[in-house]
mmCIF file with all atom_site columns, C-alpha atoms in Angstrom:
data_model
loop_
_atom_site.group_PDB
_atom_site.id
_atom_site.type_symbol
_atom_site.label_atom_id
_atom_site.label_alt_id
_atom_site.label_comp_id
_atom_site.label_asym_id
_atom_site.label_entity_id
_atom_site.label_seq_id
_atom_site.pdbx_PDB_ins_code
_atom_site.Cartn_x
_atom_site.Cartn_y
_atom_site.Cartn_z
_atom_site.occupancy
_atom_site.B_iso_or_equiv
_atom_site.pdbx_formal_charge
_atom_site.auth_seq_id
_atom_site.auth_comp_id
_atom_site.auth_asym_id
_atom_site.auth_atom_id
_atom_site.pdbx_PDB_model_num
ATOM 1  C CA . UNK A 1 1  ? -4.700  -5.484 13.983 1.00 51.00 ? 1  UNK A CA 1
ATOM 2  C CA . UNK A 1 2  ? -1.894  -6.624 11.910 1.00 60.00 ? 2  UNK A CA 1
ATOM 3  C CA . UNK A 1 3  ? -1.628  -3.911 8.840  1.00 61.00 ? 3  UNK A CA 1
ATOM 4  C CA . UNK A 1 4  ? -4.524  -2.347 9.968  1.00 64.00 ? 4  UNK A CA 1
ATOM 5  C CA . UNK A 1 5  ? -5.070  1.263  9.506  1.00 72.00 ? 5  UNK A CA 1
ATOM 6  C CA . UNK A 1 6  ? -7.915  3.718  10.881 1.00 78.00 ? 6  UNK A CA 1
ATOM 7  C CA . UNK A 1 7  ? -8.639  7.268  10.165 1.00 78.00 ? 7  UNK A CA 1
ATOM 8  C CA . UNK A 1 8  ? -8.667  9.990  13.131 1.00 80.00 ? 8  UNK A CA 1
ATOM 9  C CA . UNK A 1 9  ? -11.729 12.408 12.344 1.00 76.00 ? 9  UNK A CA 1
ATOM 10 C CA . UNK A 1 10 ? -10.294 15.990 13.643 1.00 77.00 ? 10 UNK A CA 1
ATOM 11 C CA . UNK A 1 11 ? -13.303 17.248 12.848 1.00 82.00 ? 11 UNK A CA 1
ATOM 12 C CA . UNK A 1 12 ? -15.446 16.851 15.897 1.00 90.00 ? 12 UNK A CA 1
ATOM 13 C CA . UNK A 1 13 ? -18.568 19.036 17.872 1.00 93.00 ? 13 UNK A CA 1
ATOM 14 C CA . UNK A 1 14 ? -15.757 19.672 20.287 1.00 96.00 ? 14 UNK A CA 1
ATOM 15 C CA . UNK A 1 15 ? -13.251 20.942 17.956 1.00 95.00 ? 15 UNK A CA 1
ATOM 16 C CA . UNK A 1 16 ? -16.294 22.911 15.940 1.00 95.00 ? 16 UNK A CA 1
ATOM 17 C CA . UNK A 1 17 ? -17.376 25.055 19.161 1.00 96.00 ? 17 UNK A CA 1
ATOM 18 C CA . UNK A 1 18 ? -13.950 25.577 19.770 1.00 96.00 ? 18 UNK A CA 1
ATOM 19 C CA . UNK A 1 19 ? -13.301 26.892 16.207 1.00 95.00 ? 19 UNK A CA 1
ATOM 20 C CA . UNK A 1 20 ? -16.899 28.599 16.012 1.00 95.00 ? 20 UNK A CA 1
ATOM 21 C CA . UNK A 1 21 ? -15.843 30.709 19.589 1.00 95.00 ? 21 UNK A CA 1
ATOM 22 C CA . UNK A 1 22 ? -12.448 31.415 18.426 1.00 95.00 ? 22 UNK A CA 1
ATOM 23 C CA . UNK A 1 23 ? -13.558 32.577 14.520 1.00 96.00 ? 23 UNK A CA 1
ATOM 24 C CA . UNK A 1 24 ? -16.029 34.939 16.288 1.00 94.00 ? 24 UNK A CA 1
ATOM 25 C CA . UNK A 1 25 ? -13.889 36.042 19.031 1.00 88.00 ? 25 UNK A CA 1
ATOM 26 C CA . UNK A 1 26 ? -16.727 34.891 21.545 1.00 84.00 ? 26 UNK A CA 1
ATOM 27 C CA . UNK A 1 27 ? -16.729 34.128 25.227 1.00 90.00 ? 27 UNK A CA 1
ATOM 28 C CA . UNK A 1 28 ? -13.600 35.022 27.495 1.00 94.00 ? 28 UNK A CA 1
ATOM 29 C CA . UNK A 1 29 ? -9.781  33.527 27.006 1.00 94.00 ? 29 UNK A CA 1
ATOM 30 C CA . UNK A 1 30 ? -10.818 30.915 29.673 1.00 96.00 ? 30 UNK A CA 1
ATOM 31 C CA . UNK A 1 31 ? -14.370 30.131 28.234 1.00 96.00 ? 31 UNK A CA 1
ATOM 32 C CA . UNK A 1 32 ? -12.386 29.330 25.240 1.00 96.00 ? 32 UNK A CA 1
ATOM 33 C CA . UNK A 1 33 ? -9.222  27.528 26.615 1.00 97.00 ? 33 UNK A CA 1
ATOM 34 C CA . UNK A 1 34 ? -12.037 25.157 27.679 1.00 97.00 ? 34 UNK A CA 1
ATOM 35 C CA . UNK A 1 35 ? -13.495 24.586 24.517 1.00 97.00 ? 35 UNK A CA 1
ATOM 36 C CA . UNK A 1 36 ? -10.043 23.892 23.469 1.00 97.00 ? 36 UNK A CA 1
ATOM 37 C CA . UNK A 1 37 ? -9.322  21.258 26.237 1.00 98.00 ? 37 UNK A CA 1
ATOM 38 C CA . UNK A 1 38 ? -12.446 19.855 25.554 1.00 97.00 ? 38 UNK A CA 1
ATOM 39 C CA . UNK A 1 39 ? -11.641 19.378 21.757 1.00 96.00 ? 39 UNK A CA 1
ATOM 40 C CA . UNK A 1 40 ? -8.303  17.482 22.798 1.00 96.00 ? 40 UNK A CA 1
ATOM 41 C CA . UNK A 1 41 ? -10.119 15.632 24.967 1.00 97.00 ? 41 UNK A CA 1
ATOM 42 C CA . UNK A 1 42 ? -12.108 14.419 22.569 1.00 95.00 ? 42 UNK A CA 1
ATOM 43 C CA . UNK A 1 43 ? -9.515  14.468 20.071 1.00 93.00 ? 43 UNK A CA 1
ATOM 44 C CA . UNK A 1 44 ? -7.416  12.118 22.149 1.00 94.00 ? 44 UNK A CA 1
ATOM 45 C CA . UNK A 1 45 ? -10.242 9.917  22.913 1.00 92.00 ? 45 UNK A CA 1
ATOM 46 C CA . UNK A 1 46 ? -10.694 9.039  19.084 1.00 89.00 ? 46 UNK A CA 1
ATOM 47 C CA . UNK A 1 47 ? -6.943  8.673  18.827 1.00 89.00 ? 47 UNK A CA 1
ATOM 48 C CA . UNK A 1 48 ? -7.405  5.901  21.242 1.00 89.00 ? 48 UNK A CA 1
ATOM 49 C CA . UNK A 1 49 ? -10.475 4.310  20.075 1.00 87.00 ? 49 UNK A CA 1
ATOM 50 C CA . UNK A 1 50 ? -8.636  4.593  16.287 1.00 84.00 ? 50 UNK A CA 1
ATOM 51 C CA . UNK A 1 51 ? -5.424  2.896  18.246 1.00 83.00 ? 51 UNK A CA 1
ATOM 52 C CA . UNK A 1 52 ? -7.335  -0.127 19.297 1.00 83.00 ? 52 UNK A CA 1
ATOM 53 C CA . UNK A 1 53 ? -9.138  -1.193 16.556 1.00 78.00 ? 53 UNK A CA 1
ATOM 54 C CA . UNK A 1 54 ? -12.843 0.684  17.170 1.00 82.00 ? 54 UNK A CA 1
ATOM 55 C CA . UNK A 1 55 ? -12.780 3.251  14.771 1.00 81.00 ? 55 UNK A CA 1
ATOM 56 C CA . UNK A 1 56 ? -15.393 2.788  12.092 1.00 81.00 ? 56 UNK A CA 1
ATOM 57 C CA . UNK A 1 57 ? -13.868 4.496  8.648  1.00 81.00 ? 57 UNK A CA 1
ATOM 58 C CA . UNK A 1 58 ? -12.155 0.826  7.672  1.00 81.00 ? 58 UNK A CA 1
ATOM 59 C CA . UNK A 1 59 ? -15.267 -0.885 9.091  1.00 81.00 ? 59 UNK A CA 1
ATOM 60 C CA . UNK A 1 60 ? -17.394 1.138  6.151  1.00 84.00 ? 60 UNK A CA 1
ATOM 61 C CA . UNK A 1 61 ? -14.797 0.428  3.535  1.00 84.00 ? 61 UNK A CA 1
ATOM 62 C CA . UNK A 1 62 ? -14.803 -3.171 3.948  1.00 86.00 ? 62 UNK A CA 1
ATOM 63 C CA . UNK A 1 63 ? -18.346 -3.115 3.883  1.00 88.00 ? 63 UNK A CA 1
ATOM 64 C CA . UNK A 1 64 ? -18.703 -1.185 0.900  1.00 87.00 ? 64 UNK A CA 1
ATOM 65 C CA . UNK A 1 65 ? -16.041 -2.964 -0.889 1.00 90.00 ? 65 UNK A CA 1
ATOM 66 C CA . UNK A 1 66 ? -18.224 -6.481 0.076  1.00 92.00 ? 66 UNK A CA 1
ATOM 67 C CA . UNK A 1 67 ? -20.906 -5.510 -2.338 1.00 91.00 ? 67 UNK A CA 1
ATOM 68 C CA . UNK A 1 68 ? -21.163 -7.407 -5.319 1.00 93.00 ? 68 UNK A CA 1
ATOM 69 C CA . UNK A 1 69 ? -20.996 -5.027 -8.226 1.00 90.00 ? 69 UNK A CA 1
ATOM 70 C CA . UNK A 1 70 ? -24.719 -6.004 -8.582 1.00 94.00 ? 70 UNK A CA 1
ATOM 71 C CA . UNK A 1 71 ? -25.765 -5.095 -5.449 1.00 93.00 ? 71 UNK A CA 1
ATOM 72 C CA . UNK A 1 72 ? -27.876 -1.573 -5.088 1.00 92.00 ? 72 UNK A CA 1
ATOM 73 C CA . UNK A 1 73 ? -25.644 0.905  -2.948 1.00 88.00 ? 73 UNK A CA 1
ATOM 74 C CA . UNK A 1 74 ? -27.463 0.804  0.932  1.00 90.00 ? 74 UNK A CA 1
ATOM 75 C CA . UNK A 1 75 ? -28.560 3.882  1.604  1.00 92.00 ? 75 UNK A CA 1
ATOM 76 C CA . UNK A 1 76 ? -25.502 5.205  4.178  1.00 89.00 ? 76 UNK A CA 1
ATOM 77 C CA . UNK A 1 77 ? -23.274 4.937  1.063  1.00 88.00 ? 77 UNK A CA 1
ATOM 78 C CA . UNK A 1 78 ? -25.507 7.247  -0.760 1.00 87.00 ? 78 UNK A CA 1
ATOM 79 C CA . UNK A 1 79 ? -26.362 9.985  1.416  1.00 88.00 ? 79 UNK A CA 1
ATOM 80 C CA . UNK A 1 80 ? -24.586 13.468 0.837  1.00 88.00 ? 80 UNK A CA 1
ATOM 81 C CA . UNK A 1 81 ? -23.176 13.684 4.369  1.00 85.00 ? 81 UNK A CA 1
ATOM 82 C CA . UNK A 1 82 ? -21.569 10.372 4.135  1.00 82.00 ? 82 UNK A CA 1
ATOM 83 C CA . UNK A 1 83 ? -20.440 11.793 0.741  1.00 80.00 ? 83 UNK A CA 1
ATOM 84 C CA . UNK A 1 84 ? -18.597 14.796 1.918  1.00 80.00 ? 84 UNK A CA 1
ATOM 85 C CA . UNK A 1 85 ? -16.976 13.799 4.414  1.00 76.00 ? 85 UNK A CA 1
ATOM 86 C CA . UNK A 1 86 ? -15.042 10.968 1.980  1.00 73.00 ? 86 UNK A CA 1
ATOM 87 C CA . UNK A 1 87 ? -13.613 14.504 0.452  1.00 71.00 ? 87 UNK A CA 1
ATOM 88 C CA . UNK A 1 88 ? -10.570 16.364 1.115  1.00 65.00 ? 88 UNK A CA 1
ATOM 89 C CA . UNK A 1 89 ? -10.526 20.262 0.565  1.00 61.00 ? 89 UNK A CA 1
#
């Protein structure tokens, strides 16, 4: 993993719910402070994944960048969701 780098998604289902309930003011303070441990949790869990080399944003670059400029775009590359989240707001 020499030089390697990884992206951490933040955004996750766990950190969504947790975002939704608080945005809405739904459920009770401890309803949410779950959601919220359970975003960390999950948060934490990518960290680690990201730490030892199983994360799969550098995994996708390589791959794209191993297309010969001839080569039609498979269709992962090409699909809006894969799209968006490549961009920053």
């Amino acid at each position: 993993l020499h030089g390697r780098t990884e992206t951490i998604r933040s955004c996750s289902r766990q950190a969504a719910s947790f975002v939704r309930a608080m945005a809405a003011k739904q459920g009770s303070a401890e309803e949410r402070k779950q959601l919220l441990i359970r975003a960390v949790a999950s948060h934490q869990m990518q960290a680690r994944y990201c730490s030892q080399g199983q994360g799969v944003d550098r995994h996708l670059v390589g791959l794209k960048m191993s297309l010969a400029p001839s080569d039609p775009a498979p269709a992962l590359f090409t699909d809006p969701a894969f799209t968006e989240s490549k961009t920053w707001r």
